[in-house]
mmCIF file of N, CA, C and O in Angstrom:
data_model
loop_
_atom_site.group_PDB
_atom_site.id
_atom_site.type_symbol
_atom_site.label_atom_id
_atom_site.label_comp_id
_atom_site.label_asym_id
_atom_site.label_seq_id
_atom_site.Cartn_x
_atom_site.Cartn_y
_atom_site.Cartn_z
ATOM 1 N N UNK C 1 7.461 10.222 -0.365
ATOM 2 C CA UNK C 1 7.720 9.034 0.425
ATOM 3 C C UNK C 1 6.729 8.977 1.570
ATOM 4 O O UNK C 1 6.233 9.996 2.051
ATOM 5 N N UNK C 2 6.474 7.826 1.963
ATOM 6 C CA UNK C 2 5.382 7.305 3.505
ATOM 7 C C UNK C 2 5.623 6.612 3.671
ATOM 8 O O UNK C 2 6.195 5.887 2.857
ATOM 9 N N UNK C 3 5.276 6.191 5.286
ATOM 10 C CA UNK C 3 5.373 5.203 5.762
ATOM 11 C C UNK C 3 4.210 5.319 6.724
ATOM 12 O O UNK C 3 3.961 6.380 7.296
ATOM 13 N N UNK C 4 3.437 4.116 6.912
ATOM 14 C CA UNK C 4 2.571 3.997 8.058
ATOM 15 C C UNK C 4 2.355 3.199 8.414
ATOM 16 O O UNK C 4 3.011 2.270 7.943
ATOM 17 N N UNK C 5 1.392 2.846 9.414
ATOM 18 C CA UNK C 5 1.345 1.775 10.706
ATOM 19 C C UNK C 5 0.027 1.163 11.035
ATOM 20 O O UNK C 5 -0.842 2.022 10.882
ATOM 21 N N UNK C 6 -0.495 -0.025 11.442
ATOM 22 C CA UNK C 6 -1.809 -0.051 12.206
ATOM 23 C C UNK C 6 -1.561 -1.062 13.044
ATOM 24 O O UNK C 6 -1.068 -2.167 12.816
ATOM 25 N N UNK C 7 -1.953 -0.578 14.046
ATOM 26 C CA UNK C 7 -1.829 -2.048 14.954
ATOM 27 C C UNK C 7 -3.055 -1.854 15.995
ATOM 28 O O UNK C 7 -3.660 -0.796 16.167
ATOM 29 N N UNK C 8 -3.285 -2.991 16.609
ATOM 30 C CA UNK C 8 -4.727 -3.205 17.512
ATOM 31 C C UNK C 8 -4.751 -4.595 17.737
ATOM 32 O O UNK C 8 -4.125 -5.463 17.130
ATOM 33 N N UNK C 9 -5.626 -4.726 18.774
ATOM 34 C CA UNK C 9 -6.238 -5.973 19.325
ATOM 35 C C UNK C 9 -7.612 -6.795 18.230
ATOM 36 O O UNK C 9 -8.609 -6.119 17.980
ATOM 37 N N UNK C 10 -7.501 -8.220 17.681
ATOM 38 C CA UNK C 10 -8.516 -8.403 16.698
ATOM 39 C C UNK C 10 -9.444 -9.083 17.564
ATOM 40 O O UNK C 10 -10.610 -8.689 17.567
ATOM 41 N N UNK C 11 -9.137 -9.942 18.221
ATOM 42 C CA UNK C 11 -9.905 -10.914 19.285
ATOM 43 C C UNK C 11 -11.408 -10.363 20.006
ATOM 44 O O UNK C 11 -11.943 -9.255 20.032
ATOM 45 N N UNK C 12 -11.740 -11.516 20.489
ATOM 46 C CA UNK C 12 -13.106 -10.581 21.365
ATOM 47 C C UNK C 12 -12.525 -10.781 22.832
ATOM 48 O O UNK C 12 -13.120 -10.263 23.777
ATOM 49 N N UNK C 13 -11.156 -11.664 23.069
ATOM 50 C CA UNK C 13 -11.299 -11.660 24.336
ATOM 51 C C UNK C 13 -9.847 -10.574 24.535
ATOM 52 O O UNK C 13 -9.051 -10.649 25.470
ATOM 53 N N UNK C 14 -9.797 -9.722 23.537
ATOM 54 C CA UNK C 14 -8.307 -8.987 23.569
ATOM 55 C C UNK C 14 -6.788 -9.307 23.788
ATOM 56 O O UNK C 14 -5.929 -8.607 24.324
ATOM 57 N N UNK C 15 -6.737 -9.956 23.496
ATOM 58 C CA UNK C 15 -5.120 -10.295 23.722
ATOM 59 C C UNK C 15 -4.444 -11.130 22.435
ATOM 60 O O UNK C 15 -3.531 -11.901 22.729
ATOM 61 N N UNK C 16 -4.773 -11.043 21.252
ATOM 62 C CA UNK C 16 -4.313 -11.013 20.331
ATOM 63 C C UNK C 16 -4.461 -10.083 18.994
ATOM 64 O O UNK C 16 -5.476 -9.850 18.339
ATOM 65 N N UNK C 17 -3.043 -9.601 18.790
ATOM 66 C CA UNK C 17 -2.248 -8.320 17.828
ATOM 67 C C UNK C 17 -2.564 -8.722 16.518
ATOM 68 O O UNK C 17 -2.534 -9.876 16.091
ATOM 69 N N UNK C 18 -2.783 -7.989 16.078
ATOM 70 C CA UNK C 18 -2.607 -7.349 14.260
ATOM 71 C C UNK C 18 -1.816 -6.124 14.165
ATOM 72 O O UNK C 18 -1.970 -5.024 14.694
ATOM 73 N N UNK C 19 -0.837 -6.627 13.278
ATOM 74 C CA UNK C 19 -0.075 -5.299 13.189
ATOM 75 C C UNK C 19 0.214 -5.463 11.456
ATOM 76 O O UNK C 19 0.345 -6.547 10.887
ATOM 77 N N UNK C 20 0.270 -4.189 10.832
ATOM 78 C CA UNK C 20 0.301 -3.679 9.345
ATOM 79 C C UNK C 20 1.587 -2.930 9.274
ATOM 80 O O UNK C 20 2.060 -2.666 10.379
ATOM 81 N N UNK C 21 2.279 -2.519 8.222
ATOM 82 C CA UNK C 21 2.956 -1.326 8.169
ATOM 83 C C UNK C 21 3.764 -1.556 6.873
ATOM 84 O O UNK C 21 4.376 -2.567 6.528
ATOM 85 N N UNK C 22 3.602 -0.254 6.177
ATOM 86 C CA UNK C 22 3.628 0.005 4.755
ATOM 87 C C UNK C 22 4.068 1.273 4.246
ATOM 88 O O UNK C 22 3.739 2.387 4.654
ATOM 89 N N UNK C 23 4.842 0.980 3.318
ATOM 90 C CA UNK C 23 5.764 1.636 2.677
ATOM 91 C C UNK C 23 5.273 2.523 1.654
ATOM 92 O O UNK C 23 4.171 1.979 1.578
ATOM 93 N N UNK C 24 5.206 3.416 0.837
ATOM 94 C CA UNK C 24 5.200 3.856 -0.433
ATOM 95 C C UNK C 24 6.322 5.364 -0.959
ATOM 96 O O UNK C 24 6.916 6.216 -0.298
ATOM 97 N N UNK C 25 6.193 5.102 -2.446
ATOM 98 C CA UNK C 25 6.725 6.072 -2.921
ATOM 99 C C UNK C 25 6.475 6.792 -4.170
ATOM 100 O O UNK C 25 6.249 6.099 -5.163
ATOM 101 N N UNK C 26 6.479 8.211 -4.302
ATOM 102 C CA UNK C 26 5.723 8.265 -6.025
ATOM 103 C C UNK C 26 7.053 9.731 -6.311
ATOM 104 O O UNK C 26 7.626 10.557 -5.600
ATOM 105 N N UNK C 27 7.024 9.373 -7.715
ATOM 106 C CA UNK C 27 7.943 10.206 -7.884
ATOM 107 C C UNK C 27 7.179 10.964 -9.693
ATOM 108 O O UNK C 27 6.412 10.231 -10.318
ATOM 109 N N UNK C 28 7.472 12.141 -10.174
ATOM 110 C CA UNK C 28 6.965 12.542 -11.335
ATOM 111 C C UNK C 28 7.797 13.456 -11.816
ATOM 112 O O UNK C 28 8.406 14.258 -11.108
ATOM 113 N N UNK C 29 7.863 13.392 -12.926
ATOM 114 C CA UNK C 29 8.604 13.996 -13.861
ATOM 115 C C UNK C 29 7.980 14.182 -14.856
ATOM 116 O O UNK C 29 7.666 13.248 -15.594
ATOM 117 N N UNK C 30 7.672 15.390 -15.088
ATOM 118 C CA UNK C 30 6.793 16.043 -16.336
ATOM 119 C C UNK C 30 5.204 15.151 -16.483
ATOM 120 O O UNK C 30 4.123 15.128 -15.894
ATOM 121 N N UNK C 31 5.844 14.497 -17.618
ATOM 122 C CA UNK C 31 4.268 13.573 -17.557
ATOM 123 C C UNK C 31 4.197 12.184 -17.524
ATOM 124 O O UNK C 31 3.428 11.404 -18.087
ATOM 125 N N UNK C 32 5.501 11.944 -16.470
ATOM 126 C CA UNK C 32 5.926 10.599 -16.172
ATOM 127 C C UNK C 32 5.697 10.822 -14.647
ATOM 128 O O UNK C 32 6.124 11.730 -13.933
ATOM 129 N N UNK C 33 4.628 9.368 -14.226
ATOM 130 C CA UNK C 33 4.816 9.744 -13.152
ATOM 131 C C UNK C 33 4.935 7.731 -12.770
ATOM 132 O O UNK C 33 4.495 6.811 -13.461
ATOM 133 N N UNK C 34 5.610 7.675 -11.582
ATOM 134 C CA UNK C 34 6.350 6.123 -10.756
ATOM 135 C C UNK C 34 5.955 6.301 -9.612
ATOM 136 O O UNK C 34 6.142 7.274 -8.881
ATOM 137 N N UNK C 35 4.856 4.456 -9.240
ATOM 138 C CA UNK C 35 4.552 4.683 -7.949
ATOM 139 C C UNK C 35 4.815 3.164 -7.850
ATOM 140 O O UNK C 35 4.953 2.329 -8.743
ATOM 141 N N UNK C 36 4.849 3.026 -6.259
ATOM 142 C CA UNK C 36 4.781 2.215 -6.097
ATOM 143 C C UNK C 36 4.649 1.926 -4.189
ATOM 144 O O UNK C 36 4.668 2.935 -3.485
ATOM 145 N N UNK C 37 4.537 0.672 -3.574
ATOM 146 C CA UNK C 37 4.132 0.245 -2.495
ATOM 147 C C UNK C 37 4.648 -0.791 -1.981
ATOM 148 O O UNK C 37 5.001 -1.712 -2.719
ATOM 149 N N UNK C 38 4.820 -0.873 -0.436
ATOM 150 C CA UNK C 38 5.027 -2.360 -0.147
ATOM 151 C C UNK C 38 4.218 -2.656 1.311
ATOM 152 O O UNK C 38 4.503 -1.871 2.216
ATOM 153 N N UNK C 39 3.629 -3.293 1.497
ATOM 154 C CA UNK C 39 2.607 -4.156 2.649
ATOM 155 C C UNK C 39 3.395 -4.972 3.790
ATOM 156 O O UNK C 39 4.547 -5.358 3.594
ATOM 157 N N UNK C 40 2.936 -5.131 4.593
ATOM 158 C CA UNK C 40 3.628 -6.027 5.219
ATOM 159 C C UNK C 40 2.325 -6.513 6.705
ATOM 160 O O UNK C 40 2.610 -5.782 7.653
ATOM 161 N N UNK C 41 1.338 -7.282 7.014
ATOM 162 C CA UNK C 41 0.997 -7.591 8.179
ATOM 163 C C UNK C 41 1.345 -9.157 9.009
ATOM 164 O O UNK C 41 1.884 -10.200 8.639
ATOM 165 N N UNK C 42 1.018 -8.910 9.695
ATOM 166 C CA UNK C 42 0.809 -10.261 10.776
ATOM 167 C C UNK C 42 -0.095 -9.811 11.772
ATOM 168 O O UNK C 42 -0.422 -8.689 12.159
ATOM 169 N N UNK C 43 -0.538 -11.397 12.208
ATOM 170 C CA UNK C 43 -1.613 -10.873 13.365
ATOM 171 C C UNK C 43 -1.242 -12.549 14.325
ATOM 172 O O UNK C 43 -1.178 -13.688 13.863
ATOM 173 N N UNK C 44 -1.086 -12.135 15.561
ATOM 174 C CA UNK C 44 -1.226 -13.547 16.586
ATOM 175 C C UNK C 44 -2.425 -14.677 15.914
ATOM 176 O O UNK C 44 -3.516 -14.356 15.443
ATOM 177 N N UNK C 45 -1.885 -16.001 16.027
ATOM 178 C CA UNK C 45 -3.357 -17.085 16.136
ATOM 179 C C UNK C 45 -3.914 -17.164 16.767
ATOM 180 O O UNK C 45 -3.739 -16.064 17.290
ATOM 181 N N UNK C 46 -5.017 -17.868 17.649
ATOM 182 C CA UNK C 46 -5.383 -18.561 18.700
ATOM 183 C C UNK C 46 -5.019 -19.886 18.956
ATOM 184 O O UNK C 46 -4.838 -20.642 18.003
ATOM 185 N N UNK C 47 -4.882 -20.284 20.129
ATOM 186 C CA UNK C 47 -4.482 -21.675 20.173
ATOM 187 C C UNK C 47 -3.320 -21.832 19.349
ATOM 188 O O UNK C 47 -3.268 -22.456 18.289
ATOM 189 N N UNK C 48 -2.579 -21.339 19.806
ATOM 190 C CA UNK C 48 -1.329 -21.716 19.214
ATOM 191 C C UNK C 48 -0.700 -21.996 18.061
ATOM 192 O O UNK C 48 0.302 -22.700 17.932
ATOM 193 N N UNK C 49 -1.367 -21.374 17.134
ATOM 194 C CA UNK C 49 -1.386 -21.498 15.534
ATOM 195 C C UNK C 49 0.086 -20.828 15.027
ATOM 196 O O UNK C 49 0.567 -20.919 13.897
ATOM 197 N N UNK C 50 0.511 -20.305 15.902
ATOM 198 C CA UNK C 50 1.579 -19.635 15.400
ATOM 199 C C UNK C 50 1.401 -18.098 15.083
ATOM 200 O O UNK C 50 0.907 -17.436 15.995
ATOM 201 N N UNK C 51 1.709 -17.492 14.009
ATOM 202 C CA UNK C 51 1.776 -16.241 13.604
ATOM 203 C C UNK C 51 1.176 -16.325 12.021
ATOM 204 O O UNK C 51 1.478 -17.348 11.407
ATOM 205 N N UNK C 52 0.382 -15.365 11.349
ATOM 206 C CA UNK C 52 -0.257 -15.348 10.311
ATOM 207 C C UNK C 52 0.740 -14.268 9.619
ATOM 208 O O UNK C 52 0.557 -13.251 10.288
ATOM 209 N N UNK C 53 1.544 -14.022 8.783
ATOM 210 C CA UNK C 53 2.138 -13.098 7.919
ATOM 211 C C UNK C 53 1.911 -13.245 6.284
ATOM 212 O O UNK C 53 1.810 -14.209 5.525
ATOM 213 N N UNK C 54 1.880 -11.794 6.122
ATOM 214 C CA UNK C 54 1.709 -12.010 4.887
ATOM 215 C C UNK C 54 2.016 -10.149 4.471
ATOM 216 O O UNK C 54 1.846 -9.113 5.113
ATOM 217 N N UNK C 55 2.547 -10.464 3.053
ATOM 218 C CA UNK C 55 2.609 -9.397 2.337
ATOM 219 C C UNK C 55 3.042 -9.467 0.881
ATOM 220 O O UNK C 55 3.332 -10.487 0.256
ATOM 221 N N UNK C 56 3.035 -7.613 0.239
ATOM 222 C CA UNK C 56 2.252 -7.475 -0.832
ATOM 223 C C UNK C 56 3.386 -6.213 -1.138
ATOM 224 O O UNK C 56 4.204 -5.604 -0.447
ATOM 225 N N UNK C 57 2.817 -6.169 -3.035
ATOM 226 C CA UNK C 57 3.696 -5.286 -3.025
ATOM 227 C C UNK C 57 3.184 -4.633 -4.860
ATOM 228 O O UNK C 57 2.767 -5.410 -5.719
ATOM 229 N N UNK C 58 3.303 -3.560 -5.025
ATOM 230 C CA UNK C 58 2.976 -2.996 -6.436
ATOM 231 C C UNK C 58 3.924 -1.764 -6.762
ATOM 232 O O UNK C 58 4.238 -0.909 -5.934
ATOM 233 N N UNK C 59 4.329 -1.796 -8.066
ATOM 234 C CA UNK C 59 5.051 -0.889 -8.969
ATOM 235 C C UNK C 59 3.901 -0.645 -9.807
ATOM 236 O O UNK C 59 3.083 -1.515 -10.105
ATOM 237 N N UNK C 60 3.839 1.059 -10.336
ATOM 238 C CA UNK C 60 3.129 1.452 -11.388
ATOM 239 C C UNK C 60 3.837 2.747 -11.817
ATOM 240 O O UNK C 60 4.513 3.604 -11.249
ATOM 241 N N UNK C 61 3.340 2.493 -13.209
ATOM 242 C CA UNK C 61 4.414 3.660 -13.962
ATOM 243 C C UNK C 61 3.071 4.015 -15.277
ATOM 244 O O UNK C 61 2.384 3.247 -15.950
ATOM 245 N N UNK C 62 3.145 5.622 -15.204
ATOM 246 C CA UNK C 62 2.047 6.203 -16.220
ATOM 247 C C UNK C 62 2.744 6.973 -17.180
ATOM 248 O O UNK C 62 3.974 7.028 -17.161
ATOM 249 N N UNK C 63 2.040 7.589 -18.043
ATOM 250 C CA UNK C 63 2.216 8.682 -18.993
ATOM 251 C C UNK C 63 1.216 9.542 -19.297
ATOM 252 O O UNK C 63 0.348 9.300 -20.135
ATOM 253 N N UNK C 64 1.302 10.635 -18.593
ATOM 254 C CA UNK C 64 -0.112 11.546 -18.807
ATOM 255 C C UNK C 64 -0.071 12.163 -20.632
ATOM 256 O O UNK C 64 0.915 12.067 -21.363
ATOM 257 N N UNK C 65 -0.987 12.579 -20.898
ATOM 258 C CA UNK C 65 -1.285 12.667 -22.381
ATOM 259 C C UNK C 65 -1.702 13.715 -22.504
ATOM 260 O O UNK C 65 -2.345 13.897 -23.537
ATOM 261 N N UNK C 66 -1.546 14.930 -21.514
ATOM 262 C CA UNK C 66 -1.743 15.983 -21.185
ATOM 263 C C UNK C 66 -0.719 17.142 -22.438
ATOM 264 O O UNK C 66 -1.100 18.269 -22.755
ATOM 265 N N UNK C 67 0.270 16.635 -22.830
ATOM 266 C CA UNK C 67 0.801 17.250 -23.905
ATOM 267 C C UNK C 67 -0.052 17.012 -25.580
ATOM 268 O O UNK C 67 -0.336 17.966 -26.304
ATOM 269 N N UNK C 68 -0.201 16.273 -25.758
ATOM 270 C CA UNK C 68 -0.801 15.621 -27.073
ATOM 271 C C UNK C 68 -1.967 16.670 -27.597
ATOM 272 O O UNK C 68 -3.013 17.046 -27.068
ATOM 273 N N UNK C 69 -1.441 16.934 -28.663
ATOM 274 C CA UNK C 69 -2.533 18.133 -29.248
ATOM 275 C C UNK C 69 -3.791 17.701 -29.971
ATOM 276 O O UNK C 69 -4.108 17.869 -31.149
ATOM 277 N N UNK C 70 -4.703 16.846 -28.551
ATOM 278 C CA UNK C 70 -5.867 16.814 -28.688
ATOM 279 C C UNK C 70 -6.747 18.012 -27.621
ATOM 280 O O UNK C 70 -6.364 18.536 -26.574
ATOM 281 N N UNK C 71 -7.827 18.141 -28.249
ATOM 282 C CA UNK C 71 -8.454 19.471 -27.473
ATOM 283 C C UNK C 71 -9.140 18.881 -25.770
ATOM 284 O O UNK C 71 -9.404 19.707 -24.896
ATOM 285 N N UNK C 72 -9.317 17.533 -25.581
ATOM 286 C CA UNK C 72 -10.112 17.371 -24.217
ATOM 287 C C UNK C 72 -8.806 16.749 -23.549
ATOM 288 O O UNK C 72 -8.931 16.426 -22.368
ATOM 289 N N UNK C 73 -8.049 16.621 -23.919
ATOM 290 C CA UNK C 73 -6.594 15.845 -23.106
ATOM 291 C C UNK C 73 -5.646 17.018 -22.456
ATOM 292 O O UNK C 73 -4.635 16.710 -21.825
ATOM 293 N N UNK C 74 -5.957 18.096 -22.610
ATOM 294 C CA UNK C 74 -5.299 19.242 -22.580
ATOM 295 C C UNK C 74 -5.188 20.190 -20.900
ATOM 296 O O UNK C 74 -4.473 21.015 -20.332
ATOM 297 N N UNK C 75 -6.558 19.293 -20.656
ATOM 298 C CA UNK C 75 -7.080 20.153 -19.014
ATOM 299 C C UNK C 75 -6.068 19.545 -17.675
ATOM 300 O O UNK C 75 -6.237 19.967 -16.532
#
């Protein structure tokens, strides 16, 4: 499991935020392995634009072939 963060000033005259922060998780079992993620930013407008948000997100799921009695799949 993780979690992390970014935040900072984007502007040139400093006073408007970007902030990130994101999730993940991976889990494995033999030669199954489950991952996955979730996103999340916003950053201030200028001039009064409001707030910019946006986010994202991915599931992935494998099968290593690491059992299969081929001779280069084996390492």
């Amino acid at each position: 499991l993780g979690v992390s963060t970014f935040d900072g000033k984007w502007d040139e005259d400093n006073d408007l935020w970007f902030t990130s922060f994101g999730m993940d998780a991976a889990y494995q079992l033999d030669e199954i392995e489950l991952r996955g993620e979730f996103l999340k930013t916003w950053r201030d407008m200028p001039e009064d634009l409001g707030t910019d948000r946006r986010e994202g997100w991915y599931v992935q799921a494998a099968y290593k072939l690491s059992r299969l009695p081929v001779r280069y799949l084996n390492r």
